[in-house]
């Protein structure tokens, strides 16, 4: 439950809690990484608010009054939580602190009122290591504001791309925050397609959903795949948005390769042998960073191949839940269902007007997404809070997993029918951050095995 | 062969023996026709009564010719009078359109109060949304005058800057100004002010927080951004321009004699190059967010909005109002261009809607 935090100008050095919060001799109040000794008092007159004297608010660097959660540890009453969202690419404009992504984060941060706590945006350069403080960006009713606050209780990683994430400075800093300061970071990494495949393939529950996939492609791999599956995709292991994908087919002993050129046009090239095709591919792509994957004959809508984007999130109890499902219908002549190649998004209600059919597909997609989320989570060394899956349903109704994204794009949510899912998926990372904060404070051994 | 893709513009048509006029969008319709032809569309302009008679105007050899026309796949609603949208003919047209599987976008006028209520649901827009209330009682006026140095009263159905009052606290009481007359009066109390206002207007009005806007030589400036839907709910800004209010007026509307300026020229008078860049981007981003939210929330389909924004002295942009039938006068084109970007955007969106159905 959340409490309204009130700041009292009178009095000194005191935190007053509702009697329903059963204190046990705590002698300090804490906010993020800061802890100040003070008087903790219970009052039966309070039900859903917490009163702190203004000197405590100042010493804890609490930026403003808000709705908060209260977590009790042996020594302190933790107010908050303080959730830091780590990103990069800051501008000098306070009205537009992260350029074109500013509204994306504004939307995310505006959800904090519903969840409770303080969420803010920061980059590594905003950390004052000497004093253990951060000059963070908060989004309030007045717009963006900067406040100096303690180091956060948890960190939600929203670094914009792999290049920045792989940067050594970033890696050192997130490592330091996790190990030296004990701050859990979730969604620490972009997924690598091959890495994900290997992890899931080792898990018996996930195996049935996986199309055959191979890395370290040679021309023999291409030949084998096409002999066995007749159709395959070659895609970059670290790619996103459908860029650099090749669709290969073997028809009547002719090898066909389709791809989008730099102008976004779909091109087709034909070859007599797998070897010839291989040489063609090699000329364009750094294949050591590619994977090859069996293509699955997808169900179609109006004759166009269709797959599904299924979002899963950990919720306020730390459990996986399906937070959004949308169908993606491939554009005409397109080799994938990506929207930048003319794909369109539809709700399940739109493509399955029949309730029974819809429920059947929905149940299968749910089950697959939750199973895969748990399997990925179990085999992960880092904390995952959200995943965006690309799932396919083949003509027999079987579910396949093509991709898992740790930082799923949000373009499907432009569809008016996905309004609730849009809000839910923006809210859940913060809800999970609250859960994670509580765990980190009250049972840290659960996080650090 | 399948039926040719067909698009119709619905508007009020003035027909006399000498000529046919589509009034304020006459020239714009020519551009739509021209670009529609390039994209292989069957295009015509029609009115509710003509549509029901399966008649419309086609652009043939440089003039508008009245012809029998097929049902439209997509109708772009440019009716400019609210009465037309409430007429039995319009209701009949909607039924006909639904039966024939046609779509209509910019379904109806959205008035100022409903637009505010739709925006208000999205907390992240609050910093850009002037506080607004329905003028339901004198208490509302009192509380707004207590909270803000100036307050606007606007008719919820108003357009082109008509019928707006500006209220400001001054030494002797409250100063009242009107957008279409130069007069100003001072009232000693909110009671006398309110009864004077009630005498002057019977219309439903909203009360809106006044903003301390940045000015150019003392003249308030606002920005009109024309937004078009691309596909799904993706929007883009097709044209953006600054409007400077005439001297001694508090609204910058063109219909009130405001002056057009390039956004960059205005922003560079206020800011460094880098800040001007961010401000311009931010204006565009707010317009796109506003369009996306409205299309998300409003009933019916929308493909075009004119979004009016302004920037206060602290550099904070604000959403002033939204037009569901935006004027095309603000759109500037290079001399060589014969078809405005907004005409292309409308036709392209029609095609997207048709393709989605196919």
PDB file of C-alpha atoms in Angstrom, chain A residues 91-93 95-96 99-104 106-107 110-111 113-114 139-144 302 304 332 339-340 342-346 411 413-420 422-423, chain B residues 5 121-128 131 229 231-235 274-275 277-282 285-289 292 295-297 312 314-318 352 355-358:
ATOM      1  CA  UNK A  91      21.097  17.501 -23.988  1.00  0.00           C
ATOM      2  CA  UNK A  92      21.711  20.911 -22.441  1.00  0.00           C
ATOM      3  CA  UNK A  93      18.004  21.779 -22.650  1.00  0.00           C
ATOM      4  CA  UNK A  95      12.804  21.318 -21.476  1.00  0.00           C
ATOM      5  CA  UNK A  96      14.024  18.407 -23.589  1.00  0.00           C
ATOM      6  CA  UNK A  99      16.156  14.946 -26.988  1.00  0.00           C
ATOM      7  CA  UNK A 100      13.497  13.115 -28.940  1.00  0.00           C
ATOM      8  CA  UNK A 101      13.152  10.484 -26.185  1.00  0.00           C
ATOM      9  CA  UNK A 102      12.053  13.066 -23.601  1.00  0.00           C
ATOM     10  CA  UNK A 103       8.332  12.374 -23.977  1.00  0.00           C
ATOM     11  CA  UNK A 104       8.906   8.638 -23.836  1.00  0.00           C
ATOM     12  CA  UNK A 106       7.946  11.737 -19.363  1.00  0.00           C
ATOM     13  CA  UNK A 107       5.196   9.176 -19.952  1.00  0.00           C
ATOM     14  CA  UNK A 110       4.193  10.232 -15.015  1.00  0.00           C
ATOM     15  CA  UNK A 111       3.172   6.704 -13.975  1.00  0.00           C
ATOM     16  CA  UNK A 113       2.086   8.703  -9.031  1.00  0.00           C
ATOM     17  CA  UNK A 114       0.006   5.591  -9.552  1.00  0.00           C
ATOM     18  CA  UNK A 139       9.005  14.999 -14.213  1.00  0.00           C
ATOM     19  CA  UNK A 140       6.400  16.940 -12.234  1.00  0.00           C
ATOM     20  CA  UNK A 141       3.183  18.842 -12.923  1.00  0.00           C
ATOM     21  CA  UNK A 142       5.448  21.734 -13.898  1.00  0.00           C
ATOM     22  CA  UNK A 143       7.539  19.685 -16.325  1.00  0.00           C
ATOM     23  CA  UNK A 144      11.159  18.603 -16.009  1.00  0.00           C
ATOM     24  CA  UNK A 302      -5.889 -11.472 -45.709  1.00  0.00           C
ATOM     25  CA  UNK A 304      -0.382 -11.845 -45.412  1.00  0.00           C
ATOM     26  CA  UNK A 332       2.879  -6.405 -49.119  1.00  0.00           C
ATOM     27  CA  UNK A 339       6.372  -1.848 -39.196  1.00  0.00           C
ATOM     28  CA  UNK A 340       9.181  -0.020 -40.920  1.00  0.00           C
ATOM     29  CA  UNK A 342       5.011  -1.675 -44.186  1.00  0.00           C
ATOM     30  CA  UNK A 343       3.735  -4.027 -41.491  1.00  0.00           C
ATOM     31  CA  UNK A 344       0.581  -3.059 -39.666  1.00  0.00           C
ATOM     32  CA  UNK A 345      -0.526  -3.680 -36.102  1.00  0.00           C
ATOM     33  CA  UNK A 346      -3.924  -5.122 -35.247  1.00  0.00           C
ATOM     34  CA  UNK A 411       5.572   1.370 -31.632  1.00  0.00           C
ATOM     35  CA  UNK A 413       1.187   0.973 -28.723  1.00  0.00           C
ATOM     36  CA  UNK A 414       0.287   3.635 -31.261  1.00  0.00           C
ATOM     37  CA  UNK A 415      -2.697   1.428 -32.026  1.00  0.00           C
ATOM     38  CA  UNK A 416      -5.760   2.893 -30.298  1.00  0.00           C
ATOM     39  CA  UNK A 417      -6.938  -0.585 -29.312  1.00  0.00           C
ATOM     40  CA  UNK A 418      -3.819  -1.096 -27.203  1.00  0.00           C
ATOM     41  CA  UNK A 419      -4.318   1.912 -24.963  1.00  0.00           C
ATOM     42  CA  UNK A 420      -4.653  -0.068 -21.745  1.00  0.00           C
ATOM     43  CA  UNK A 422       0.302   0.902 -23.309  1.00  0.00           C
ATOM     44  CA  UNK A 423      -0.401   2.242 -19.848  1.00  0.00           C
TER      45      UNK A 423
ATOM     46  CA  UNK B   5      -9.947   3.372 -55.120  1.00  0.00           C
ATOM     47  CA  UNK B 121      -6.392  12.008 -18.786  1.00  0.00           C
ATOM     48  CA  UNK B 122      -2.729  11.933 -19.775  1.00  0.00           C
ATOM     49  CA  UNK B 123      -0.679  13.172 -16.876  1.00  0.00           C
ATOM     50  CA  UNK B 124       2.502  13.596 -18.837  1.00  0.00           C
ATOM     51  CA  UNK B 125       0.816  16.368 -20.842  1.00  0.00           C
ATOM     52  CA  UNK B 126      -0.144  18.364 -17.720  1.00  0.00           C
ATOM     53  CA  UNK B 127       2.958  20.580 -17.732  1.00  0.00           C
ATOM     54  CA  UNK B 128       1.899  21.814 -21.183  1.00  0.00           C
ATOM     55  CA  UNK B 131      -5.550  24.903 -16.308  1.00  0.00           C
ATOM     56  CA  UNK B 229      -1.631  10.855 -39.514  1.00  0.00           C
ATOM     57  CA  UNK B 231      -0.521   5.095 -40.416  1.00  0.00           C
ATOM     58  CA  UNK B 232      -1.688   3.269 -37.327  1.00  0.00           C
ATOM     59  CA  UNK B 233      -1.458   6.159 -34.906  1.00  0.00           C
ATOM     60  CA  UNK B 234       1.799   7.636 -36.191  1.00  0.00           C
ATOM     61  CA  UNK B 235       1.635  11.347 -36.820  1.00  0.00           C
ATOM     62  CA  UNK B 274      21.074  25.338 -29.836  1.00  0.00           C
ATOM     63  CA  UNK B 275      18.122  26.367 -27.626  1.00  0.00           C
ATOM     64  CA  UNK B 277      16.727  23.929 -32.155  1.00  0.00           C
ATOM     65  CA  UNK B 278      15.454  22.199 -29.014  1.00  0.00           C
ATOM     66  CA  UNK B 279      12.468  24.545 -28.744  1.00  0.00           C
ATOM     67  CA  UNK B 280      11.452  23.863 -32.330  1.00  0.00           C
ATOM     68  CA  UNK B 281      11.809  20.118 -31.883  1.00  0.00           C
ATOM     69  CA  UNK B 282       9.855  20.316 -28.653  1.00  0.00           C
ATOM     70  CA  UNK B 285       6.990  16.726 -30.380  1.00  0.00           C
ATOM     71  CA  UNK B 286       4.229  18.273 -28.272  1.00  0.00           C
ATOM     72  CA  UNK B 287       2.040  18.666 -31.362  1.00  0.00           C
ATOM     73  CA  UNK B 288       2.583  15.009 -32.254  1.00  0.00           C
ATOM     74  CA  UNK B 289       1.864  13.856 -28.694  1.00  0.00           C
ATOM     75  CA  UNK B 292      -1.707  11.029 -30.921  1.00  0.00           C
ATOM     76  CA  UNK B 295      -6.782  10.331 -32.000  1.00  0.00           C
ATOM     77  CA  UNK B 296      -6.427   7.744 -29.252  1.00  0.00           C
ATOM     78  CA  UNK B 297      -9.146   9.172 -27.044  1.00  0.00           C
ATOM     79  CA  UNK B 312       5.874  31.413 -21.995  1.00  0.00           C
ATOM     80  CA  UNK B 314      10.266  30.696 -18.943  1.00  0.00           C
ATOM     81  CA  UNK B 315      10.533  28.869 -22.256  1.00  0.00           C
ATOM     82  CA  UNK B 316       7.799  26.369 -21.394  1.00  0.00           C
ATOM     83  CA  UNK B 317       5.560  25.497 -24.373  1.00  0.00           C
ATOM     84  CA  UNK B 318       1.780  25.265 -23.825  1.00  0.00           C
ATOM     85  CA  UNK B 352      -3.192   3.921 -46.223  1.00  0.00           C
ATOM     86  CA  UNK B 355      -4.781  -0.455 -48.191  1.00  0.00           C
ATOM     87  CA  UNK B 356      -5.435  -1.517 -44.635  1.00  0.00           C
ATOM     88  CA  UNK B 357      -8.880  -2.683 -45.645  1.00  0.00           C
ATOM     89  CA  UNK B 358      -7.768  -4.512 -48.779  1.00  0.00           C
TER      90      UNK B 358
END
